[in-house]
Amino acid sequence: MNTMKITRLTALLLSVLAATGVQSQDKKDVTPPEVNYQAGGSPIRDVPMYQSTNPKAPPMTQAEFDIGRKTYFERCAGCHGVLRKGATGKPLTPDITIGKGTDYLKVFIAYGSPAGMPNWLTSGEMDEKTVDLMARYIQQDPPTPPEFGLEDMKQTWKVIVPPEQRPTRKMNSYNIENIFSTTLRDTGEVALIDGDTKQIINIIKTGYAVHISRMSASGRYLFVIGRDAKINMIDLWMAKPDNVAEIRIGLEARSVDTSKYKGPAGDFTDKLAIAGAYWPPQYVIMKGDTLEPLKVMATRGMTVGKQEYHPEPRVASIVASHFKPEFVVNVKETGKSLLVDYSNLDALKVTEIGSAPFLHDGGWDSTKRYFMVAANQSNKIAVIDAKEGKLAALVNVGTIPHPGRGANFVHPKFGPVWSTGHLGDETISLIGTDPVKHKAYAFKKVAELKGQGGGALFIKSHPKSRHLYSDTPLNPDPKISQSVVVYDIDQLDKGYTVLPIAEWAGLGDDGAKRVVQPEFNKNGDEVWFAVWSAKNKQSALVVVDDKTLKLKTVIKDPRLITPTGHFNVYNTQHDVY
């Protein structure tokens, strides 16, 4: 970039910071893990949208506007929201941005801010031309994506194999409980892998960038949801497991689950499925055997705390209660967990529990009574009592907790604990979960372990293991992102052992080779890791012996393109983690 132009931007930066009372030396560096986490591309970037014209906004050609929209949804929507009304980042609507002016906005896009805005220019992520374009783009009226209602869903709904034509018994010889469902992120597929033989059973077409795999209560059906809000229902009883139904429930999504309750209020196992969307902000309840959409519910409403209206509260995680015929629907921006009683869809009852903003992911404690969900930008874990239908606690943890589903184990001193790693720092927080025999430690952060760095996404243990594993795939240091740490639960004070997973994969020196998501097999004696490289590079799965912490095998196949999350059928079905 031209030196004179850098000097001009720097001078403007100093004047802006001085005007806002912020000294340049106080500027906080935004960590690469935070940028990588918040700036993921959105499937909405190519969706036709309504665009209004604001006469006060600076001029843009249609071509420039299209580039700005695409860049915004690839880089910015994760923080500032689809409608630019603010999420984890501040609002960027024209009533605010036009008053600031193009030069002022260019400074903040280029250099970032102490409040957490990434430094897009100086980091090399954007050039000066793009910075100028984006400064003008965010002064335009935000383009509005279309809504996606029941009739829209029905147009995408396909029953590929009707229930009456499906097998009445298991038609294959696979040990279904030890099958792994592995996301092939960039090809829009999942690989079903035999956990016993380590052979690929089938590569199944799905939506783009499958976020999670979830099992029906019976363990027969596998449900996966892509970031493009497409759900695929896979029958594991078929001679060759494959899709039997599919649907799109919106334009962008992350979560799916099925009804698991069986008790005095009725038997709902496998009866219903539920999915939640990022856009539109809503969730939908479907038939559990066909994915026929039955009930759509919006999540737009008031935030916890300030009680301000938010037009875009995204549905993050959903789990099925084991105590009642309820789904626990966690809504990001409003900071609320919704207990959705599905026993009567014609008279739906929803219990609203407020905790803290930006609820994301989480998992059950070992008793499956308490749902531990990360309010990631609030640096807290909310504890939802699914039996009593209330907030049991709000626990302060490290910076940007990201547990996946977390990890349960019995601590030598504190008894049963649930744990989470963090995107923003190197710590692992342990929270006591036994209010009966270990009341003094219940729902408090009882200990903090030190890992090798921030950028953690998943942490995992198993009832038959005495080890705790944590990945760090978003850490900027390749030595850290390509390895994992493991702790001896009985000797936590001795620190961690580093396992060089990417090195064990034997993929050579080329490629990112980020190691992600430890996942145990059914027996709890193997741990699987995805070695995630670029779409045009070789990736692999690495299997480690949990007893010896030695390499057991490496699964390589040209069809394993960008493997990320993987889910063992038995552990996913029974919420074992």
Tab-separated table of C-alpha atoms in Angstrom, residues 154-497:
chain	number	residue	atom	x	y	z
A	154	LYS	CA	-42.809	-27.914	2.326
A	155	GLN	CA	-41.500	-27.049	-1.139
A	156	THR	CA	-38.072	-28.414	-0.119
A	157	TRP	CA	-39.402	-31.446	1.789
A	158	LYS	CA	-38.713	-34.835	0.232
A	159	VAL	CA	-39.542	-38.287	1.550
A	160	ILE	CA	-37.080	-40.398	-0.407
A	161	VAL	CA	-38.097	-43.717	1.186
A	162	PRO	CA	-41.528	-43.666	2.879
A	163	PRO	CA	-41.705	-45.268	6.355
A	164	GLU	CA	-43.804	-48.173	5.071
A	165	GLN	CA	-41.087	-49.058	2.525
A	166	ARG	CA	-38.222	-49.031	5.015
A	167	PRO	CA	-36.788	-52.192	6.594
A	168	THR	CA	-38.697	-53.704	9.493
A	169	ARG	CA	-35.420	-55.002	10.945
A	170	LYS	CA	-31.723	-54.262	10.656
A	171	MET	CA	-30.595	-55.326	7.161
A	172	ASN	CA	-26.815	-55.067	7.550
A	173	SER	CA	-24.081	-56.602	9.681
A	174	TYR	CA	-22.602	-53.335	10.948
A	175	ASN	CA	-22.163	-52.699	14.640
A	176	ILE	CA	-24.411	-49.650	14.352
A	177	GLU	CA	-23.651	-48.390	17.853
A	178	ASN	CA	-19.991	-47.938	16.894
A	179	ILE	CA	-20.525	-46.157	13.580
A	180	PHE	CA	-19.037	-42.657	13.281
A	181	SER	CA	-20.710	-39.864	11.321
A	182	THR	CA	-17.940	-37.573	10.032
A	183	THR	CA	-18.647	-34.180	8.483
A	184	LEU	CA	-16.933	-33.572	5.140
A	185	ARG	CA	-17.314	-29.842	5.434
A	186	ASP	CA	-16.567	-28.432	1.986
A	187	THR	CA	-18.128	-31.168	-0.140
A	188	GLY	CA	-21.561	-31.130	1.531
A	189	GLU	CA	-21.360	-34.741	2.678
A	190	VAL	CA	-20.989	-36.984	5.697
A	191	ALA	CA	-18.912	-40.144	5.788
A	192	LEU	CA	-20.328	-43.078	7.744
A	193	ILE	CA	-17.348	-45.036	9.063
A	194	ASP	CA	-17.361	-48.469	10.704
A	195	GLY	CA	-15.717	-47.941	14.082
A	196	ASP	CA	-14.727	-51.614	14.295
A	197	THR	CA	-13.101	-52.090	10.871
A	198	LYS	CA	-12.249	-48.399	10.231
A	199	GLN	CA	-13.746	-48.750	6.715
A	200	ILE	CA	-16.019	-46.186	5.060
A	201	ILE	CA	-19.577	-47.530	4.834
A	202	ASN	CA	-21.024	-44.770	2.666
A	203	ILE	CA	-20.468	-41.154	1.618
A	204	ILE	CA	-23.853	-39.427	1.833
A	205	LYS	CA	-24.873	-36.146	0.184
A	206	THR	CA	-26.101	-33.550	2.695
A	207	GLY	CA	-26.297	-29.798	3.102
A	208	TYR	CA	-23.259	-27.532	3.061
A	209	ALA	CA	-20.854	-27.683	6.038
A	210	VAL	CA	-22.820	-30.042	8.284
A	211	HIS	CA	-22.651	-28.591	11.771
A	212	ILE	CA	-23.760	-31.536	13.898
A	213	SER	CA	-25.022	-35.107	13.727
A	214	ARG	CA	-27.710	-36.229	16.174
A	215	MET	CA	-29.319	-39.622	16.805
A	216	SER	CA	-32.949	-40.587	17.277
A	217	ALA	CA	-33.775	-41.969	20.716
A	218	SER	CA	-33.969	-45.528	19.303
A	219	GLY	CA	-30.532	-45.263	17.678
A	220	ARG	CA	-31.904	-46.104	14.238
A	221	TYR	CA	-32.017	-42.705	12.531
A	222	LEU	CA	-29.178	-40.243	12.111
A	223	PHE	CA	-30.066	-36.569	11.600
A	224	VAL	CA	-27.549	-34.053	10.218
A	225	ILE	CA	-27.998	-30.336	9.551
A	226	GLY	CA	-25.903	-28.144	7.272
A	227	ARG	CA	-25.184	-24.472	7.686
A	228	ASP	CA	-27.525	-23.945	4.725
A	229	ALA	CA	-30.362	-25.244	6.969
A	230	LYS	CA	-30.779	-28.512	5.091
A	231	ILE	CA	-31.607	-31.542	7.268
A	232	ASN	CA	-30.920	-35.087	6.114
A	233	MET	CA	-32.449	-38.118	7.809
A	234	ILE	CA	-30.384	-41.314	7.398
A	235	ASP	CA	-31.682	-44.827	8.123
A	236	LEU	CA	-28.934	-46.967	9.672
A	237	TRP	CA	-31.028	-50.150	9.294
A	238	MET	CA	-30.759	-50.144	5.494
A	239	ALA	CA	-28.409	-52.625	3.816
A	240	LYS	CA	-26.370	-49.568	2.911
A	241	PRO	CA	-27.384	-46.688	5.204
A	242	ASP	CA	-28.548	-43.660	3.238
A	243	ASN	CA	-30.962	-40.723	3.115
A	244	VAL	CA	-34.667	-41.429	3.594
A	245	ALA	CA	-35.927	-37.828	3.992
A	246	GLU	CA	-34.696	-34.229	3.722
A	247	ILE	CA	-35.923	-30.661	4.185
A	248	ARG	CA	-34.665	-27.080	4.459
A	249	ILE	CA	-36.000	-25.154	7.449
A	250	GLY	CA	-34.514	-21.742	6.592
A	251	LEU	CA	-31.518	-20.138	4.915
A	252	GLU	CA	-28.891	-20.648	7.631
A	253	ALA	CA	-28.904	-22.973	10.640
A	254	ARG	CA	-26.850	-24.973	13.149
A	255	SER	CA	-29.008	-27.240	15.341
A	256	VAL	CA	-31.194	-30.358	15.191
A	257	ASP	CA	-32.410	-32.973	17.683
A	258	THR	CA	-35.218	-35.479	18.278
A	259	SER	CA	-37.671	-36.241	21.072
A	260	LYS	CA	-36.304	-38.581	23.743
A	261	TYR	CA	-38.847	-38.522	26.553
A	262	LYS	CA	-40.575	-41.744	27.646
A	263	GLY	CA	-42.548	-41.633	30.887
A	264	PRO	CA	-45.906	-40.962	32.560
A	265	ALA	CA	-46.685	-38.175	30.072
A	266	GLY	CA	-46.339	-40.609	27.144
A	267	ASP	CA	-43.794	-42.255	24.871
A	268	PHE	CA	-42.352	-39.711	22.458
A	269	THR	CA	-39.210	-41.580	21.417
A	270	ASP	CA	-38.576	-40.996	17.687
A	271	LYS	CA	-41.921	-39.185	17.343
A	272	LEU	CA	-40.678	-35.656	16.677
A	273	ALA	CA	-37.647	-33.791	15.380
A	274	ILE	CA	-36.748	-30.137	15.889
A	275	ALA	CA	-34.345	-27.747	14.181
A	276	GLY	CA	-33.404	-24.127	14.800
A	277	ALA	CA	-32.343	-21.468	12.295
A	278	TYR	CA	-29.977	-18.522	12.284
A	279	TRP	CA	-32.095	-16.979	9.524
A	280	PRO	CA	-34.952	-16.536	9.773
A	281	PRO	CA	-34.724	-16.520	13.593
A	282	GLN	CA	-37.059	-19.433	14.327
A	283	TYR	CA	-37.361	-23.127	15.128
A	284	VAL	CA	-39.535	-25.792	13.572
A	285	ILE	CA	-40.962	-29.051	14.949
A	286	MET	CA	-41.309	-31.919	12.465
A	287	LYS	CA	-42.542	-35.495	12.305
A	288	GLY	CA	-39.783	-37.777	13.485
A	289	ASP	CA	-40.191	-40.365	10.723
A	290	THR	CA	-40.574	-38.111	7.655
A	291	LEU	CA	-39.420	-34.573	8.603
A	292	GLU	CA	-42.834	-33.182	7.652
A	293	PRO	CA	-42.897	-29.656	9.157
A	294	LEU	CA	-45.667	-29.214	11.730
A	295	LYS	CA	-45.036	-26.097	13.798
A	296	VAL	CA	-42.873	-23.016	13.194
A	297	MET	CA	-42.056	-20.661	16.072
A	298	ALA	CA	-40.246	-17.310	15.845
A	299	THR	CA	-37.612	-16.279	18.401
A	300	ARG	CA	-37.737	-12.514	17.800
A	301	GLY	CA	-38.288	-10.663	21.055
A	302	MET	CA	-36.746	-8.945	24.056
A	303	THR	CA	-33.229	-9.458	25.356
A	304	VAL	CA	-32.449	-10.569	28.887
A	305	GLY	CA	-31.245	-7.771	31.169
A	306	LYS	CA	-31.929	-4.568	29.213
A	307	GLN	CA	-35.144	-6.049	27.771
A	308	GLU	CA	-34.650	-4.425	24.390
A	309	TYR	CA	-36.260	-5.778	21.237
A	310	HIS	CA	-33.955	-7.794	19.002
A	311	PRO	CA	-35.054	-8.647	15.445
A	312	GLU	CA	-32.543	-11.434	14.849
A	313	PRO	CA	-32.094	-13.804	17.825
A	314	ARG	CA	-30.437	-16.869	16.303
A	315	VAL	CA	-31.151	-20.392	17.540
A	316	ALA	CA	-27.822	-21.860	18.593
A	317	SER	CA	-28.162	-25.253	20.285
A	318	ILE	CA	-31.118	-27.562	20.927
A	319	VAL	CA	-31.261	-30.606	23.187
A	320	ALA	CA	-34.071	-32.972	24.159
A	321	SER	CA	-34.984	-33.286	27.837
A	322	HIS	CA	-34.900	-36.711	29.457
A	323	PHE	CA	-37.233	-35.610	32.294
A	324	LYS	CA	-40.162	-34.055	30.413
A	325	PRO	CA	-41.603	-33.965	26.882
A	326	GLU	CA	-39.598	-30.811	26.219
A	327	PHE	CA	-36.924	-29.435	23.927
A	328	VAL	CA	-34.392	-26.965	25.349
A	329	VAL	CA	-33.965	-24.282	22.669
A	330	ASN	CA	-31.094	-21.865	23.325
A	331	VAL	CA	-31.301	-18.440	21.694
A	332	LYS	CA	-28.104	-16.462	21.173
A	333	GLU	CA	-28.830	-12.738	21.171
A	334	THR	CA	-31.693	-12.656	23.675
A	335	GLY	CA	-29.815	-14.884	26.141
A	336	LYS	CA	-32.790	-17.148	26.760
A	337	SER	CA	-33.316	-20.898	27.021
A	338	LEU	CA	-36.797	-21.920	25.901
A	339	LEU	CA	-38.314	-25.096	27.360
A	340	VAL	CA	-40.686	-26.121	24.575
A	341	ASP	CA	-43.349	-28.598	25.719
A	342	TYR	CA	-44.116	-30.714	22.640
A	343	SER	CA	-46.809	-32.915	24.217
A	344	ASN	CA	-49.542	-30.893	22.484
A	345	LEU	CA	-48.440	-28.953	19.396
A	346	ASP	CA	-51.899	-27.384	19.074
A	347	ALA	CA	-51.472	-25.774	22.504
A	348	LEU	CA	-47.725	-25.316	22.631
A	349	LYS	CA	-46.317	-24.287	26.011
A	350	VAL	CA	-42.979	-22.478	26.193
A	351	THR	CA	-41.168	-21.703	29.444
A	352	GLU	CA	-38.689	-18.851	29.030
A	353	ILE	CA	-35.524	-18.873	31.164
A	354	GLY	CA	-33.251	-15.841	30.956
A	355	SER	CA	-29.538	-16.203	31.706
A	356	ALA	CA	-26.951	-14.225	29.697
A	357	PRO	CA	-26.547	-13.045	26.083
A	358	PHE	CA	-25.040	-15.030	23.256
A	359	LEU	CA	-25.922	-18.554	24.305
A	360	HIS	CA	-24.110	-20.968	22.062
A	361	ASP	CA	-23.396	-24.665	22.635
A	362	GLY	CA	-23.340	-27.007	25.603
A	363	GLY	CA	-24.181	-30.415	26.986
A	364	TRP	CA	-25.799	-32.327	29.831
A	365	ASP	CA	-24.162	-33.078	33.128
A	366	SER	CA	-23.647	-36.773	33.947
A	367	THR	CA	-27.201	-37.130	35.353
A	368	LYS	CA	-28.725	-35.501	32.226
A	369	ARG	CA	-30.770	-33.219	34.464
A	370	TYR	CA	-28.705	-30.045	34.113
A	371	PHE	CA	-27.957	-28.517	30.738
A	372	MET	CA	-24.680	-26.572	30.779
A	373	VAL	CA	-24.739	-23.963	28.008
A	374	ALA	CA	-22.054	-21.411	27.158
A	375	ALA	CA	-22.988	-17.738	27.011
A	376	ASN	CA	-19.769	-17.249	25.110
A	377	GLN	CA	-19.412	-13.478	24.811
A	378	SER	CA	-20.582	-13.091	28.425
A	379	ASN	CA	-17.866	-15.528	29.593
A	380	LYS	CA	-20.391	-17.551	31.551
A	381	ILE	CA	-21.947	-21.012	31.697
A	382	ALA	CA	-25.705	-21.084	32.319
A	383	VAL	CA	-26.981	-24.136	34.210
A	384	ILE	CA	-30.550	-25.035	33.190
A	385	ASP	CA	-32.426	-27.427	35.513
A	386	ALA	CA	-34.548	-29.448	33.050
A	387	LYS	CA	-36.421	-31.219	35.863
A	388	GLU	CA	-37.499	-28.114	37.784
A	389	GLY	CA	-37.644	-25.863	34.721
A	390	LYS	CA	-35.458	-23.065	36.072
A	391	LEU	CA	-32.026	-21.462	36.002
A	392	ALA	CA	-29.926	-23.278	38.595
A	393	ALA	CA	-26.836	-21.075	38.310
A	394	LEU	CA	-24.809	-18.697	36.183
A	395	VAL	CA	-21.100	-19.496	36.470
A	396	ASN	CA	-18.221	-17.197	35.490
A	397	VAL	CA	-15.544	-18.983	33.445
A	398	GLY	CA	-12.740	-17.992	31.041
A	399	THR	CA	-12.787	-15.936	27.844
A	400	ILE	CA	-15.303	-17.098	25.221
A	401	PRO	CA	-16.162	-20.591	26.471
A	402	HIS	CA	-16.646	-23.124	23.676
A	403	PRO	CA	-17.342	-26.566	25.131
A	404	GLY	CA	-18.915	-28.366	22.193
A	405	ARG	CA	-20.939	-30.626	24.466
A	406	GLY	CA	-18.345	-30.404	27.218
A	407	ALA	CA	-16.829	-33.271	29.169
A	408	ASN	CA	-18.096	-35.031	32.303
A	409	PHE	CA	-15.824	-36.873	34.701
A	410	VAL	CA	-15.423	-37.557	38.424
A	411	HIS	CA	-12.806	-35.342	40.047
A	412	PRO	CA	-10.852	-36.896	42.928
A	413	LYS	CA	-11.829	-33.999	45.231
A	414	PHE	CA	-14.859	-32.223	43.774
A	415	GLY	CA	-16.829	-35.254	42.605
A	416	PRO	CA	-18.742	-35.077	39.306
A	417	VAL	CA	-17.680	-32.089	37.205
A	418	TRP	CA	-18.440	-30.760	33.734
A	419	SER	CA	-15.722	-28.917	31.842
A	420	THR	CA	-15.242	-26.437	29.017
A	421	GLY	CA	-12.324	-25.037	27.042
A	422	HIS	CA	-12.151	-21.498	25.650
A	423	LEU	CA	-11.562	-19.700	22.385
A	424	GLY	CA	-10.090	-16.623	24.015
A	425	ASP	CA	-7.609	-18.073	26.499
A	426	GLU	CA	-5.696	-21.242	27.348
A	427	THR	CA	-7.765	-22.289	30.370
A	428	ILE	CA	-10.132	-25.191	30.957
A	429	SER	CA	-12.830	-24.545	33.565
A	430	LEU	CA	-14.218	-27.334	35.767
A	431	ILE	CA	-17.707	-26.857	37.235
A	432	GLY	CA	-19.118	-29.049	40.003
A	433	THR	CA	-22.426	-30.721	39.074
A	434	ASP	CA	-23.431	-32.747	42.146
A	435	PRO	CA	-25.757	-30.768	44.482
A	436	VAL	CA	-26.467	-33.870	46.602
A	437	LYS	CA	-23.171	-35.450	47.693
A	438	HIS	CA	-20.912	-32.490	46.841
A	439	LYS	CA	-23.197	-29.577	47.616
A	440	ALA	CA	-20.383	-27.165	48.515
A	441	TYR	CA	-18.986	-27.426	44.978
A	442	ALA	CA	-22.234	-27.615	43.034
A	443	PHE	CA	-22.494	-25.210	40.083
A	444	LYS	CA	-19.325	-23.346	40.946
A	445	LYS	CA	-16.053	-23.158	39.061
A	446	VAL	CA	-14.041	-25.470	41.288
A	447	ALA	CA	-10.790	-25.611	39.330
A	448	GLU	CA	-8.996	-24.223	36.314
A	449	LEU	CA	-6.525	-26.154	34.191
A	450	LYS	CA	-3.939	-24.570	31.915
A	451	GLY	CA	-3.790	-25.751	28.317
A	452	GLN	CA	-1.258	-24.993	25.591
A	453	GLY	CA	-3.160	-22.031	24.134
A	454	GLY	CA	-6.490	-20.476	23.159
A	455	GLY	CA	-8.534	-21.425	20.139
A	456	ALA	CA	-10.136	-24.531	21.661
A	457	LEU	CA	-13.359	-25.866	20.160
A	458	PHE	CA	-13.970	-29.262	21.790
A	459	ILE	CA	-13.211	-31.087	25.009
A	460	LYS	CA	-14.045	-34.727	25.675
A	461	SER	CA	-13.897	-37.583	28.175
A	462	HIS	CA	-15.746	-40.892	28.655
A	463	PRO	CA	-17.097	-42.803	31.702
A	464	LYS	CA	-14.665	-45.666	30.979
A	465	SER	CA	-11.670	-43.363	30.548
A	466	ARG	CA	-9.515	-41.528	33.086
A	467	HIS	CA	-8.329	-39.042	30.482
A	468	LEU	CA	-9.519	-35.593	29.434
A	469	TYR	CA	-8.730	-34.374	25.883
A	470	SER	CA	-8.799	-30.831	24.482
A	471	ASP	CA	-8.157	-29.574	20.934
A	472	THR	CA	-7.007	-26.079	19.834
A	473	PRO	CA	-7.677	-25.982	16.061
A	474	LEU	CA	-8.120	-22.193	15.873
A	475	ASN	CA	-4.837	-21.320	17.560
A	476	PRO	CA	-2.557	-19.368	15.161
A	477	ASP	CA	0.506	-21.443	16.122
A	478	PRO	CA	0.630	-24.571	13.888
A	479	LYS	CA	2.354	-26.570	16.620
A	480	ILE	CA	-0.684	-25.957	18.828
A	481	SER	CA	-3.431	-26.225	16.197
A	482	GLN	CA	-1.959	-29.509	14.930
A	483	SER	CA	-1.796	-31.215	18.325
A	484	VAL	CA	-4.018	-31.940	21.320
A	485	VAL	CA	-3.458	-32.098	25.054
A	486	VAL	CA	-4.521	-34.905	27.354
A	487	TYR	CA	-4.795	-34.840	31.151
A	488	ASP	CA	-4.726	-37.702	33.626
A	489	ILE	CA	-7.921	-37.101	35.611
A	490	ASP	CA	-6.389	-38.677	38.723
A	491	GLN	CA	-3.292	-36.455	38.508
A	492	LEU	CA	-4.517	-33.171	37.088
A	493	ASP	CA	-1.881	-31.205	38.980
A	494	LYS	CA	0.810	-32.818	36.817
A	495	GLY	CA	-0.345	-30.884	33.777
A	496	TYR	CA	-0.895	-32.177	30.279
A	497	THR	CA	0.718	-34.433	27.727
